[in-house]
Amino acid sequence: MSTILLVDDNKQMLERLKEWLEIKIDGALILTASTGEQAVEMVHDNVPDLITMDIRMKGMGGIEAIRQLKKTLPHVPIIALSLYDDDISRSEAISTGAEAYVLKKNIGKEL
């Protein structure tokens, strides 16, 4: 069984993505966090097979959360999610350790 951690401070986005993944990946355990801090804490109890991370959130942003998660879980792929289609955000997410950068409007096609 796969474990996926979804991190986003937009509750509606989080729920839609969770519902979509539950349909697409039968039997997966889908965990959610609404802050970077919460995500970093959660992985101590449940090591995910995949993490999706909103890059801009209140408190610890997604870029810093990716940085911290990659220190403890370098083997776990992280997909950065964003509303922003700009080279700076994309470059920062990838250089921090995200394996992919996906625009939220393209989630259904790219994930």
mmCIF file of C-alpha atoms in Angstrom:
data_model
loop_
_atom_site.group_PDB
_atom_site.id
_atom_site.type_symbol
_atom_site.label_atom_id
_atom_site.label_comp_id
_atom_site.label_asym_id
_atom_site.label_seq_id
_atom_site.Cartn_x
_atom_site.Cartn_y
_atom_site.Cartn_z
ATOM 1 C CA MET A 1 0.000 0.000 0.000
ATOM 2 C CA SER A 2 1.324 3.422 -0.961
ATOM 3 C CA THR A 3 1.302 6.371 1.414
ATOM 4 C CA ILE A 4 0.982 9.852 -0.048
ATOM 5 C CA LEU A 5 1.278 13.090 1.911
ATOM 6 C CA LEU A 6 -0.526 16.114 0.460
ATOM 7 C CA VAL A 7 0.491 19.517 1.816
ATOM 8 C CA ASP A 8 -1.496 22.652 0.992
ATOM 9 C CA ASP A 9 -2.955 25.500 3.046
ATOM 10 C CA ASN A 10 -5.985 25.722 0.743
ATOM 11 C CA LYS A 11 -8.489 23.336 2.315
ATOM 12 C CA GLN A 12 -10.605 23.001 -0.842
ATOM 13 C CA MET A 13 -7.572 22.214 -2.987
ATOM 14 C CA LEU A 14 -6.394 19.660 -0.442
ATOM 15 C CA GLU A 15 -9.753 17.884 -0.367
ATOM 16 C CA ARG A 16 -10.151 17.860 -4.170
ATOM 17 C CA LEU A 17 -6.656 16.442 -4.643
ATOM 18 C CA LYS A 18 -7.226 13.832 -1.946
ATOM 19 C CA GLU A 19 -10.518 12.715 -3.514
ATOM 20 C CA TRP A 20 -8.956 12.570 -6.984
ATOM 21 C CA LEU A 21 -6.004 10.476 -5.780
ATOM 22 C CA GLU A 22 -8.249 8.089 -3.852
ATOM 23 C CA ILE A 23 -10.040 7.349 -7.124
ATOM 24 C CA LYS A 24 -6.841 7.068 -9.193
ATOM 25 C CA ILE A 25 -4.764 5.032 -6.711
ATOM 26 C CA ASP A 26 -6.897 2.323 -5.175
ATOM 27 C CA GLY A 27 -5.880 1.413 -1.641
ATOM 28 C CA ALA A 28 -3.456 4.295 -1.095
ATOM 29 C CA LEU A 29 -3.242 5.897 2.319
ATOM 30 C CA ILE A 30 -3.650 9.630 1.675
ATOM 31 C CA LEU A 31 -2.470 11.883 4.493
ATOM 32 C CA THR A 32 -2.943 15.650 4.531
ATOM 33 C CA ALA A 33 -1.208 18.591 6.167
ATOM 34 C CA SER A 34 -2.076 22.264 5.938
ATOM 35 C CA THR A 35 1.332 23.688 6.881
ATOM 36 C CA GLY A 36 4.978 22.965 6.199
ATOM 37 C CA GLU A 37 5.563 22.540 9.931
ATOM 38 C CA GLN A 38 2.819 19.943 10.168
ATOM 39 C CA ALA A 39 4.245 18.021 7.205
ATOM 40 C CA VAL A 40 7.738 17.908 8.710
ATOM 41 C CA GLU A 41 6.305 16.554 11.981
ATOM 42 C CA MET A 42 3.985 14.012 10.319
ATOM 43 C CA VAL A 43 6.716 12.160 8.453
ATOM 44 C CA HIS A 44 8.247 10.953 11.710
ATOM 45 C CA ASP A 45 5.235 8.674 12.277
ATOM 46 C CA ASN A 46 4.275 7.863 8.680
ATOM 47 C CA VAL A 47 7.014 7.894 6.062
ATOM 48 C CA PRO A 48 5.269 8.606 2.763
ATOM 49 C CA ASP A 49 6.150 7.150 -0.627
ATOM 50 C CA LEU A 50 5.336 10.497 -2.279
ATOM 51 C CA ILE A 51 4.760 14.078 -1.122
ATOM 52 C CA THR A 52 2.976 16.886 -2.954
ATOM 53 C CA MET A 53 3.888 20.313 -1.588
ATOM 54 C CA ASP A 54 2.314 23.715 -2.180
ATOM 55 C CA ILE A 55 5.291 26.029 -2.432
ATOM 56 C CA ARG A 56 3.627 29.123 -0.939
ATOM 57 C CA MET A 57 1.939 28.727 2.431
ATOM 58 C CA LYS A 58 1.692 30.746 5.635
ATOM 59 C CA GLY A 59 4.288 29.930 8.252
ATOM 60 C CA MET A 60 6.905 27.543 6.895
ATOM 61 C CA GLY A 61 6.550 27.770 3.140
ATOM 62 C CA GLY A 62 6.800 24.805 0.847
ATOM 63 C CA ILE A 63 10.356 25.580 -0.264
ATOM 64 C CA GLU A 64 11.652 25.438 3.321
ATOM 65 C CA ALA A 65 9.556 22.347 4.037
ATOM 66 C CA ILE A 66 11.038 20.613 0.975
ATOM 67 C CA ARG A 67 14.522 21.549 2.170
ATOM 68 C CA GLN A 68 13.893 20.058 5.624
ATOM 69 C CA LEU A 69 12.123 16.948 4.336
ATOM 70 C CA LYS A 70 14.938 16.171 1.895
ATOM 71 C CA LYS A 71 17.429 16.191 4.791
ATOM 72 C CA THR A 72 15.557 13.419 6.592
ATOM 73 C CA LEU A 73 13.896 11.659 3.646
ATOM 74 C CA PRO A 74 16.169 12.118 0.629
ATOM 75 C CA HIS A 75 14.690 9.081 -1.145
ATOM 76 C CA VAL A 76 11.064 10.296 -1.016
ATOM 77 C CA PRO A 77 9.997 12.126 -4.186
ATOM 78 C CA ILE A 78 8.393 15.517 -3.697
ATOM 79 C CA ILE A 79 6.230 17.210 -6.303
ATOM 80 C CA ALA A 80 6.045 20.986 -5.871
ATOM 81 C CA LEU A 81 2.602 22.422 -6.610
ATOM 82 C CA SER A 82 2.026 26.054 -7.459
ATOM 83 C CA LEU A 83 -0.318 28.603 -8.948
ATOM 84 C CA TYR A 84 2.724 30.475 -10.238
ATOM 85 C CA ASP A 85 4.133 29.734 -13.676
ATOM 86 C CA ASP A 86 7.456 31.511 -13.374
ATOM 87 C CA ASP A 87 11.053 30.407 -13.784
ATOM 88 C CA ILE A 88 12.168 31.664 -10.363
ATOM 89 C CA SER A 89 9.615 29.590 -8.413
ATOM 90 C CA ARG A 90 10.237 26.542 -10.599
ATOM 91 C CA SER A 91 14.028 26.835 -10.262
ATOM 92 C CA GLU A 92 13.874 27.342 -6.503
ATOM 93 C CA ALA A 93 11.643 24.303 -5.978
ATOM 94 C CA ILE A 94 13.786 22.029 -8.143
ATOM 95 C CA SER A 95 17.094 23.241 -6.700
ATOM 96 C CA THR A 96 15.745 22.647 -3.190
ATOM 97 C CA GLY A 97 15.009 19.020 -3.991
ATOM 98 C CA ALA A 98 11.605 18.710 -5.634
ATOM 99 C CA GLU A 99 11.584 16.141 -8.419
ATOM 100 C CA ALA A 100 8.867 17.989 -10.349
ATOM 101 C CA TYR A 101 7.050 21.319 -10.488
ATOM 102 C CA VAL A 102 3.377 21.122 -11.403
ATOM 103 C CA LEU A 103 0.987 24.005 -11.874
ATOM 104 C CA LYS A 104 -2.197 23.473 -9.891
ATOM 105 C CA LYS A 105 -4.283 24.094 -13.003
ATOM 106 C CA ASN A 106 -2.528 21.114 -14.670
ATOM 107 C CA ILE A 107 -2.663 18.618 -11.776
ATOM 108 C CA GLY A 108 -5.127 16.309 -13.500
ATOM 109 C CA LYS A 109 -2.966 16.072 -16.631
ATOM 110 C CA GLU A 110 0.496 15.994 -15.074
ATOM 111 C CA LEU A 111 0.113 13.841 -11.982
#
